[in-house]
Short mmCIF file of C-alpha atoms in Angstrom, two decimals:
data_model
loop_
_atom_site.label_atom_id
_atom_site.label_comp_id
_atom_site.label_asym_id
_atom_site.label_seq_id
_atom_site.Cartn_x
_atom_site.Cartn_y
_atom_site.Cartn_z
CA UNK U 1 2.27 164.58 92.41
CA UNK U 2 2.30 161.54 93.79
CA UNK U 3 5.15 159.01 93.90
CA UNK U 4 4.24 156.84 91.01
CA UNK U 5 4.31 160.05 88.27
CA UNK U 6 7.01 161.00 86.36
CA UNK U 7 8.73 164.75 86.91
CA UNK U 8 7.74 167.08 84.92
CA UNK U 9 10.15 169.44 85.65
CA UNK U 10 13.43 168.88 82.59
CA UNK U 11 15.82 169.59 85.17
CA UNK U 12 14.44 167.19 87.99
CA UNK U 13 14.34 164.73 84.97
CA UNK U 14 18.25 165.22 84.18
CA UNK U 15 19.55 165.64 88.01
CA UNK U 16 17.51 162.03 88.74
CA UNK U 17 18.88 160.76 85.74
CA UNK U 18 22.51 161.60 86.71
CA UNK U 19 22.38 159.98 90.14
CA UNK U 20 21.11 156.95 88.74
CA UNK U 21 24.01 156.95 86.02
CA UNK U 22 26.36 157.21 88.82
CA UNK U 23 25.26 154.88 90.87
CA UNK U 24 26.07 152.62 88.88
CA UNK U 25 29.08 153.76 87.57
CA UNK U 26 32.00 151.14 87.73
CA UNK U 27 29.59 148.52 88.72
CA UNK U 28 29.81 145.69 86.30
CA UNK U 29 26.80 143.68 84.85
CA UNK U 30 26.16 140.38 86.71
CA UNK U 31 27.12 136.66 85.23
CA UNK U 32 24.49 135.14 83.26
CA UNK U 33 24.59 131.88 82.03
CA UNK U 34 24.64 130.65 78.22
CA UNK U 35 23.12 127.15 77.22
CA UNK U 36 25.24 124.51 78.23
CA UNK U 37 27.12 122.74 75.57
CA UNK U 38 27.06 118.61 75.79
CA UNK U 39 28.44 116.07 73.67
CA UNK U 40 26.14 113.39 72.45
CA UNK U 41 28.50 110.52 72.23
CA UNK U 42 31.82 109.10 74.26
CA UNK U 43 34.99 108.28 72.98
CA UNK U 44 33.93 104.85 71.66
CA UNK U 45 30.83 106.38 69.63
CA UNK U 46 28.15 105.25 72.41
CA UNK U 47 25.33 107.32 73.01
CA UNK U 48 25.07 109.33 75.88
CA UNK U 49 21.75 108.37 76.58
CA UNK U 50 22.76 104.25 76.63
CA UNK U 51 21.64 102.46 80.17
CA UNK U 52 25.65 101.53 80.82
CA UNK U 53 26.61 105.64 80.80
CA UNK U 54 23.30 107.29 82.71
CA UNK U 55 25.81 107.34 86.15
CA UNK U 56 28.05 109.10 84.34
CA UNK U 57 25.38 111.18 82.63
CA UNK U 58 23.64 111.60 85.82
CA UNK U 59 26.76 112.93 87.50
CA UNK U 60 27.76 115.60 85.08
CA UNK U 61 23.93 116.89 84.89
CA UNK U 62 24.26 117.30 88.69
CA UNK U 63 27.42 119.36 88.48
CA UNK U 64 25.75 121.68 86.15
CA UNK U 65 23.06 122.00 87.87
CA UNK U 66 24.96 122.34 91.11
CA UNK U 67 27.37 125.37 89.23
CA UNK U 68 24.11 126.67 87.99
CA UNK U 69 22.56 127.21 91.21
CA UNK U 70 26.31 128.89 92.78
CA UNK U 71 25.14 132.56 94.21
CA UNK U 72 29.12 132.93 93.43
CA UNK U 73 29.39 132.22 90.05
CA UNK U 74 25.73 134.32 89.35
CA UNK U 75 27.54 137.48 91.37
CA UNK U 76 30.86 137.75 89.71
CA UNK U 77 30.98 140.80 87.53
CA UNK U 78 31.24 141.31 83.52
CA UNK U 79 31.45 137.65 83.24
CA UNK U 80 29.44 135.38 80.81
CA UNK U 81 29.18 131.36 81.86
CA UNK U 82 28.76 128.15 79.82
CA UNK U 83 29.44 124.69 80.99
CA UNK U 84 30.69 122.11 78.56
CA UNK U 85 29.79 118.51 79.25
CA UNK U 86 32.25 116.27 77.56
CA UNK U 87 31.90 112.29 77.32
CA UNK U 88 34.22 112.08 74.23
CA UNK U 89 37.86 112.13 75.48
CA UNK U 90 39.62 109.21 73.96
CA UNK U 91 40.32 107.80 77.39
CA UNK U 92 37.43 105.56 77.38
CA UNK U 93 34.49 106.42 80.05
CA UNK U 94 36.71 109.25 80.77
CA UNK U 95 34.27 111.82 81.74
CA UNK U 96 34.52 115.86 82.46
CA UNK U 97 32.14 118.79 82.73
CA UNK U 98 34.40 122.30 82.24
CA UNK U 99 32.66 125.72 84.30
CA UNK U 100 34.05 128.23 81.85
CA UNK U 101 33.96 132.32 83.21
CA UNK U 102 34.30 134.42 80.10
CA UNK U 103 35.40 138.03 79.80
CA UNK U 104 33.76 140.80 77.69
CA UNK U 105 35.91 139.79 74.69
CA UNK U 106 34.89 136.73 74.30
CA UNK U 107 30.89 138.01 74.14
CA UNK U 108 28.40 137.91 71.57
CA UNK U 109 26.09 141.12 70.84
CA UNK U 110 23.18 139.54 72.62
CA UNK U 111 21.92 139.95 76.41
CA UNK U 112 24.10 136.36 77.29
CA UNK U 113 25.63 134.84 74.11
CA UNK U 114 29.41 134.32 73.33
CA UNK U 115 31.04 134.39 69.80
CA UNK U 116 31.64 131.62 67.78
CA UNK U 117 35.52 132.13 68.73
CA UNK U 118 35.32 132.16 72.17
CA UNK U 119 36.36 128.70 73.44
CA UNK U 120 39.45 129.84 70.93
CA UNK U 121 40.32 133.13 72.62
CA UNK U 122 40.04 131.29 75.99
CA UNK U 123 37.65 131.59 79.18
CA UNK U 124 38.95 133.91 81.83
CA UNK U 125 38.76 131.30 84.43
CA UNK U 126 36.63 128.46 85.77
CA UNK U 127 36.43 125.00 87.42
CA UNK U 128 36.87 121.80 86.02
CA UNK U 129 35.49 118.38 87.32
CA UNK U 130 36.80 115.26 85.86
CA UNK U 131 35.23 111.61 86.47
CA UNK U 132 37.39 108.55 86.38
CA UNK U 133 40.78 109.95 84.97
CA UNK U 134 43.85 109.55 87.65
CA UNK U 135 46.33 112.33 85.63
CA UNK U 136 44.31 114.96 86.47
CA UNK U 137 44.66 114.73 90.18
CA UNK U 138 48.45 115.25 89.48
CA UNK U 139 50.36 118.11 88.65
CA UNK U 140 52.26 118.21 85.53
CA UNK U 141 55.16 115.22 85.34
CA UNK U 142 58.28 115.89 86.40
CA UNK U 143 60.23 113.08 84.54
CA UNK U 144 59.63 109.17 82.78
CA UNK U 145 59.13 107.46 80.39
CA UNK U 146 56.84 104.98 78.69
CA UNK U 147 57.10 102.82 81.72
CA UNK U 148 57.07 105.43 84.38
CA UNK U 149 55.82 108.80 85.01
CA UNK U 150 56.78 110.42 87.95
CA UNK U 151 54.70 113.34 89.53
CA UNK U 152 55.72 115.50 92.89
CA UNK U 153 53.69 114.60 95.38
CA UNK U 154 50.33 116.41 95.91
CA UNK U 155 50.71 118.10 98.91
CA UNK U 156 48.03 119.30 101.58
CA UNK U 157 47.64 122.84 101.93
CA UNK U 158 43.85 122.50 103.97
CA UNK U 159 40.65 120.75 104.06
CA UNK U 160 37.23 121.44 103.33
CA UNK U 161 34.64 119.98 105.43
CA UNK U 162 36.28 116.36 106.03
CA UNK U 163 38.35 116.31 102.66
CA UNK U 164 41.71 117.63 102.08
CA UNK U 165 42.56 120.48 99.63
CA UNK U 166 45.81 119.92 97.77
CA UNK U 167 47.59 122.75 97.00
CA UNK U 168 48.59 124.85 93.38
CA UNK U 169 52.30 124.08 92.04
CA UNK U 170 54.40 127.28 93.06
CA UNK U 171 55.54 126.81 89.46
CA UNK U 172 51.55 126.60 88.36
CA UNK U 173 50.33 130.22 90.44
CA UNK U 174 47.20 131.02 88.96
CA UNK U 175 45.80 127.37 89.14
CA UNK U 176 43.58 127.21 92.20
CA UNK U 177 43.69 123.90 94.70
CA UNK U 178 42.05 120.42 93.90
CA UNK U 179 39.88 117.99 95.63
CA UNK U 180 40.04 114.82 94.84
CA UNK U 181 37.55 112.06 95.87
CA UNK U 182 37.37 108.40 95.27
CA UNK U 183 34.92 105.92 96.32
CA UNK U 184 36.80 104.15 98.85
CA UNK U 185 39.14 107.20 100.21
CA UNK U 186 42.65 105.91 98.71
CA UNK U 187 44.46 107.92 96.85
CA UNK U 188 44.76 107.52 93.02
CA UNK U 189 48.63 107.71 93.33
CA UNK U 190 51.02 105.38 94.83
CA UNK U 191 54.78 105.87 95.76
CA UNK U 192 57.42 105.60 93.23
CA UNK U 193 60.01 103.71 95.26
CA UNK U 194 64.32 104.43 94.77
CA UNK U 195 63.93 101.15 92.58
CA UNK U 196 61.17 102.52 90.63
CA UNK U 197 63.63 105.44 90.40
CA UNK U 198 66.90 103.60 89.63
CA UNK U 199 65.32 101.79 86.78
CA UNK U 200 64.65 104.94 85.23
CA UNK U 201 67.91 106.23 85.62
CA UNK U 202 68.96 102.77 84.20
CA UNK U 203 66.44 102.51 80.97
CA UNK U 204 67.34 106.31 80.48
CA UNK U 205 71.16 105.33 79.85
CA UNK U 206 70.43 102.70 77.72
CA UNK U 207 68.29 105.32 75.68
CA UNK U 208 71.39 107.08 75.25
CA UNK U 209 73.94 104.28 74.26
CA UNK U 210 71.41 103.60 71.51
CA UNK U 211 71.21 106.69 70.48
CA UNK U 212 75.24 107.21 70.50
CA UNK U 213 75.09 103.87 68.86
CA UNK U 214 72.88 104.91 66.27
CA UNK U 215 75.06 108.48 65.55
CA UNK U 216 78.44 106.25 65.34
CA UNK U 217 77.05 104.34 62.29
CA UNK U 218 76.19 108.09 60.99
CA UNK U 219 79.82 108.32 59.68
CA UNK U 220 81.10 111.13 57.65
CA UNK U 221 80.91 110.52 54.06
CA UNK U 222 81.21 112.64 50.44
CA UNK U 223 79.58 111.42 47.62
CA UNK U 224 81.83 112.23 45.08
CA UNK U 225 80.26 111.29 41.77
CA UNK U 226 77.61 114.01 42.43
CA UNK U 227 79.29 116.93 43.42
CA UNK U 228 81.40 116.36 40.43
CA UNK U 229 78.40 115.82 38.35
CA UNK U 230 77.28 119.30 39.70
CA UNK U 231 80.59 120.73 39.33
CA UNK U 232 80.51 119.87 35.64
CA UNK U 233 76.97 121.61 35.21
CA UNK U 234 77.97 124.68 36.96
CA UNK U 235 81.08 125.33 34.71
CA UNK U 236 79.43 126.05 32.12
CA UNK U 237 77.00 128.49 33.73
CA UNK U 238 79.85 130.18 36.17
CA UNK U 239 83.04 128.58 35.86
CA UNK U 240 84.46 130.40 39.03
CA UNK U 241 81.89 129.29 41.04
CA UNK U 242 82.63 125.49 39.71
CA UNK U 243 86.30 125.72 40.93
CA UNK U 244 85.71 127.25 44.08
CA UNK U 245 83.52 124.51 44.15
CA UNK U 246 85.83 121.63 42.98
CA UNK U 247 88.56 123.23 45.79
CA UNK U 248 86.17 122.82 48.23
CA UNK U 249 85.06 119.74 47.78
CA UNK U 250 88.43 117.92 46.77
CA UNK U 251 89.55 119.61 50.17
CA UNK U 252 86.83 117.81 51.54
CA UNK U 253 87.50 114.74 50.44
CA UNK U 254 91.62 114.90 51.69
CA UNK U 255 89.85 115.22 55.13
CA UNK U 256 87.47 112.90 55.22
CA UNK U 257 89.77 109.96 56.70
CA UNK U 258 90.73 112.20 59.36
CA UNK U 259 87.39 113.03 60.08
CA UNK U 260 85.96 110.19 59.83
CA UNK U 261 88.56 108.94 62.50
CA UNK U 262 87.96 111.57 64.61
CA UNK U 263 83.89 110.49 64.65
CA UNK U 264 84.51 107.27 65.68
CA UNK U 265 86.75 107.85 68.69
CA UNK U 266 84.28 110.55 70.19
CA UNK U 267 81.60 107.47 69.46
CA UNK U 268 83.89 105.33 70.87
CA UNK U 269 84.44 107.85 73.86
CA UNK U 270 80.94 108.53 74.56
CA UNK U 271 79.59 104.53 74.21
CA UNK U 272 82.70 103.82 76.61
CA UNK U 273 81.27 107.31 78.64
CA UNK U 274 77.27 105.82 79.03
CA UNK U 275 79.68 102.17 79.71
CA UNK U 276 80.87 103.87 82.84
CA UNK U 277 77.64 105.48 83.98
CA UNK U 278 75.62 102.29 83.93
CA UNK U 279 78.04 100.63 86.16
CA UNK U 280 78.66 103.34 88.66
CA UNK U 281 74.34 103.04 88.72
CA UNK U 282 74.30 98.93 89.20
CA UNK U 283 77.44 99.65 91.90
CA UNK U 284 75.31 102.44 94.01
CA UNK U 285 72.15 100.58 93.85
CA UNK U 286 74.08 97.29 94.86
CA UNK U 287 75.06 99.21 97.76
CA UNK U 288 71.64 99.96 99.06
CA UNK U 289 69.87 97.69 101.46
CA UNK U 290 66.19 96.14 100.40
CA UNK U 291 64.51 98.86 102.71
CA UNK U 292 66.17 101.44 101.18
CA UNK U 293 65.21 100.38 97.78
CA UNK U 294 61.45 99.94 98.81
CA UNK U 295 61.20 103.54 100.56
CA UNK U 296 59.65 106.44 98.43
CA UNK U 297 61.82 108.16 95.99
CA UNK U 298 62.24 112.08 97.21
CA UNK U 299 64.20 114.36 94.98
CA UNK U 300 67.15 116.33 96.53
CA UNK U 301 70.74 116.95 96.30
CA UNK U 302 72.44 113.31 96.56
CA UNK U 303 73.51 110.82 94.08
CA UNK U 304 71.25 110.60 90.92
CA UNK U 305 69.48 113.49 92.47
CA UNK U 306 68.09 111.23 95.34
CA UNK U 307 67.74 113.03 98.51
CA UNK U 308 70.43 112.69 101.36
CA UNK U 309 69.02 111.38 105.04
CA UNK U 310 70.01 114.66 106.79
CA UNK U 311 67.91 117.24 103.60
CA UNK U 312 65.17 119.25 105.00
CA UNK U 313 63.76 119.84 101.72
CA UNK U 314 62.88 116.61 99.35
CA UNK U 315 60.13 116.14 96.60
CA UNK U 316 58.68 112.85 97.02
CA UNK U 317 57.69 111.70 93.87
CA UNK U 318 54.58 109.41 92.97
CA UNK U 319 52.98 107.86 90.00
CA UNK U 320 49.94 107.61 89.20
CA UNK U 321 47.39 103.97 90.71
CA UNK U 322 46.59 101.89 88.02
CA UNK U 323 43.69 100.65 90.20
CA UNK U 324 41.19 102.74 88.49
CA UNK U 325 41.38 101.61 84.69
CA UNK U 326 38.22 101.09 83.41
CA UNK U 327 35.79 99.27 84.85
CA UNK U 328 34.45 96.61 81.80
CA UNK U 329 31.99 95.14 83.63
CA UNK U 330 30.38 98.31 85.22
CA UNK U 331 31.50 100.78 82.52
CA UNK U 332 29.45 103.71 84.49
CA UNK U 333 30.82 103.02 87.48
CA UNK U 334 32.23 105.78 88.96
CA UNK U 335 35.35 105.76 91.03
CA UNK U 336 37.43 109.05 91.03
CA UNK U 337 36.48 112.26 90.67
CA UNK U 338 38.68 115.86 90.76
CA UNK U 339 37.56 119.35 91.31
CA UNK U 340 40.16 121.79 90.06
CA UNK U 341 40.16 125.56 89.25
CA UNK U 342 41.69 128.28 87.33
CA UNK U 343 41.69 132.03 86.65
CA UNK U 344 43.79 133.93 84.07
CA UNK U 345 41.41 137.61 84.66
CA UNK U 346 42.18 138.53 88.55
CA UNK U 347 39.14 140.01 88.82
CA UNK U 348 37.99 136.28 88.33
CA UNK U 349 39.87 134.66 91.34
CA UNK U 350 37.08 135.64 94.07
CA UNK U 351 34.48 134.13 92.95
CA UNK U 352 35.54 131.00 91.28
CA UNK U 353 37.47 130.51 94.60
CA UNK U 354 34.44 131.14 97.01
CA UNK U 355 32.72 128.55 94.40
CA UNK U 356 35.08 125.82 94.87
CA UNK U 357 35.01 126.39 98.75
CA UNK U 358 31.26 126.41 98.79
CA UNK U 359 30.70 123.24 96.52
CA UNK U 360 28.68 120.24 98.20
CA UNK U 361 31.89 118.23 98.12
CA UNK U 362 29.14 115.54 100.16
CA UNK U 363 26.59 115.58 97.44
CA UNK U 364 29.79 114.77 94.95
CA UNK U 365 30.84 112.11 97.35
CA UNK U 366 27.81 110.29 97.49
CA UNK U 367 28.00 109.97 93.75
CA UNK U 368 30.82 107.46 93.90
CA UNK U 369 31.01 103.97 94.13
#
């Protein structure tokens, strides 16, 4: 018999067939990729194919094809792969292309398809790369307002090839690092100074004097012609009811002036309360010297939860550069870009992590400008 023919013999045929089911037992089916999914217009209805986006365009093509081509991505196990090109984020000429990982329940019944509620369910991990949108190289806010959001600074856990990695949020485990480029190597955050700061503090009393302001015009009132007009109807369906009512309310109303006395002096005590706070902030930031009001916030354990000279531990705070708004006269002009990543499957974390570490962060670079 020669090599190429078939045994003959049943039991050959089963023992061969048995080592081949166990050899690849617990060895799970490789990635394949489904069609990518891209948006055909941006925010502001253009076309993706108009002269003013192809940069943009261009870029997030690249990084599909660049994801496409990862040997990392293609060897992770029971994992099915789409990339979703998005140019219609509200944020005008905002720009993102999401690597999504999905697990076995997310799969269709085809060779490499997904269900129609898979982006629902949720991937199981992937990478994200945004173009042009500062928040995202930020971790979540840790206080503000409308006129200031402050963010702990990114910090640098290692580098990859000549760019710095910044480092997940303890609070944030299973997001991966980020690398951030911009076209001219500054960073798309800026300090938030102790005046920055002390504003805050300052616009966040005056929040709350209008609010106590607001709940000492609330007073306590009874409107006594209709409970009695709904005492009157409910005597003649269950006259105990009414008077228990008609107690209650006439009660009530013997009250009310003491009540209504006792609102306004805890109004009075609380306005007189956010009073004292605002001047005990104007006093401590009339203490501090210019320099000390230009130096970089850092959360700790001192007044107005500023950090003390002699802390080891501070969070310096930033906020996000306004220098990269959009760019009206060169609307495809692209001038920040983020590479984050994410697993929620553990089995995931390998190789979306070798992927990010093995991206040509370079290539990306040289996109910029």
């Amino acid at each position: 018999m020669s090599a190429f023919e078939a045994p003959s013999h049943p039991l050959t045929l089963f023992v061969l067939c048995a080592v081949a089911i166990l050899a690849t037992a617990g060895r799970g089916s490789a990635a394949c990729w489904v069609p990518s999914l891209e948006e055909q217009r941006t925010g502001d209805g253009v076309p993706i194919d108009a002269p003013e986006l192809r940069p943009l365009r261009d870029a997030l093509r690249t990084i599909d094809g660049m994801a496409k081509a990862s040997p990392h991505l293609a060897g992770m196990p029971d994992t099915r792969l789409r990339n979703h090109l998005s140019y219609a984020n509200g944020v005008p000429r905002y720009v993102y292309i999401n690597v999504k990982a999905y697990a076995p329940n997310t799969w269709g019944p085809g060779e490499c398809d997904l269900i129609p509620q898979a982006d629902r369910i949720g991937a199981g991990g992937g990478l994200h790369v945004s173009i042009n949108f500062v928040e995202n190289a930020l971790p979540e806010p840790l206080a503000g307002d409308d006129e200031l959001r402050m963010y702990g600074e990114p910090r640098v856990s290692g580098r990859i090839g000549r760019f710095p990695v910044y480092g997940a949020e303890p609070v944030h485990r299973r997001w991966g690092d980020r690398i951030v480029l911009t076209s001219d190597g500054r960073l798309p955050w800026e300090p938030v100074t102790v005046a920055d700061y002390l504003d805050w503090q300052a616009r966040e009393i005056a929040r709350q004097q209008v609010d106590v302001a607001e709940a000492a015009e609330d007073t306590p009132a009874i409107d006594g012609a209709a409970w009695r007009e709904g005492y009157e109807a409910m005597k003649t369906v269950d006259p105990t009811a009414a008077e228990a009512l008609r107690k209650t309310m006439e009660a009530l109303e013997r009250d009310l002036p003491k009540m209504q006395a006792e609102h306004a002096a805890l109004a009075a005590q609380a306005g007189a309360g956010m009073q004292a706070d605002l001047a005990r902030l104007q006093a401590y930031r009339a203490s501090l010297r210019p320099t000390q009001l230009a130096a970089q916030a850092k959360l700790g354990a001192g007044e107005y939860q500023l950090a003390r000279d002699d802390e080891a531990v501070v969070r310096p705070l930033v906020k996000a550069s306004t220098r990269f708004g959009w760019d009206r006269e060169d609307p495809g002009r692209i001038q920040l870009m983020v590479i984050s990543w994410i697993h929620n499957q553990p089995y995931m974390e390998a190789g979306l992590r070798s992927t990010f570490e093995t991206l040509d962060y370079e290539r990306l670079h040289g996109l910029l400008r």
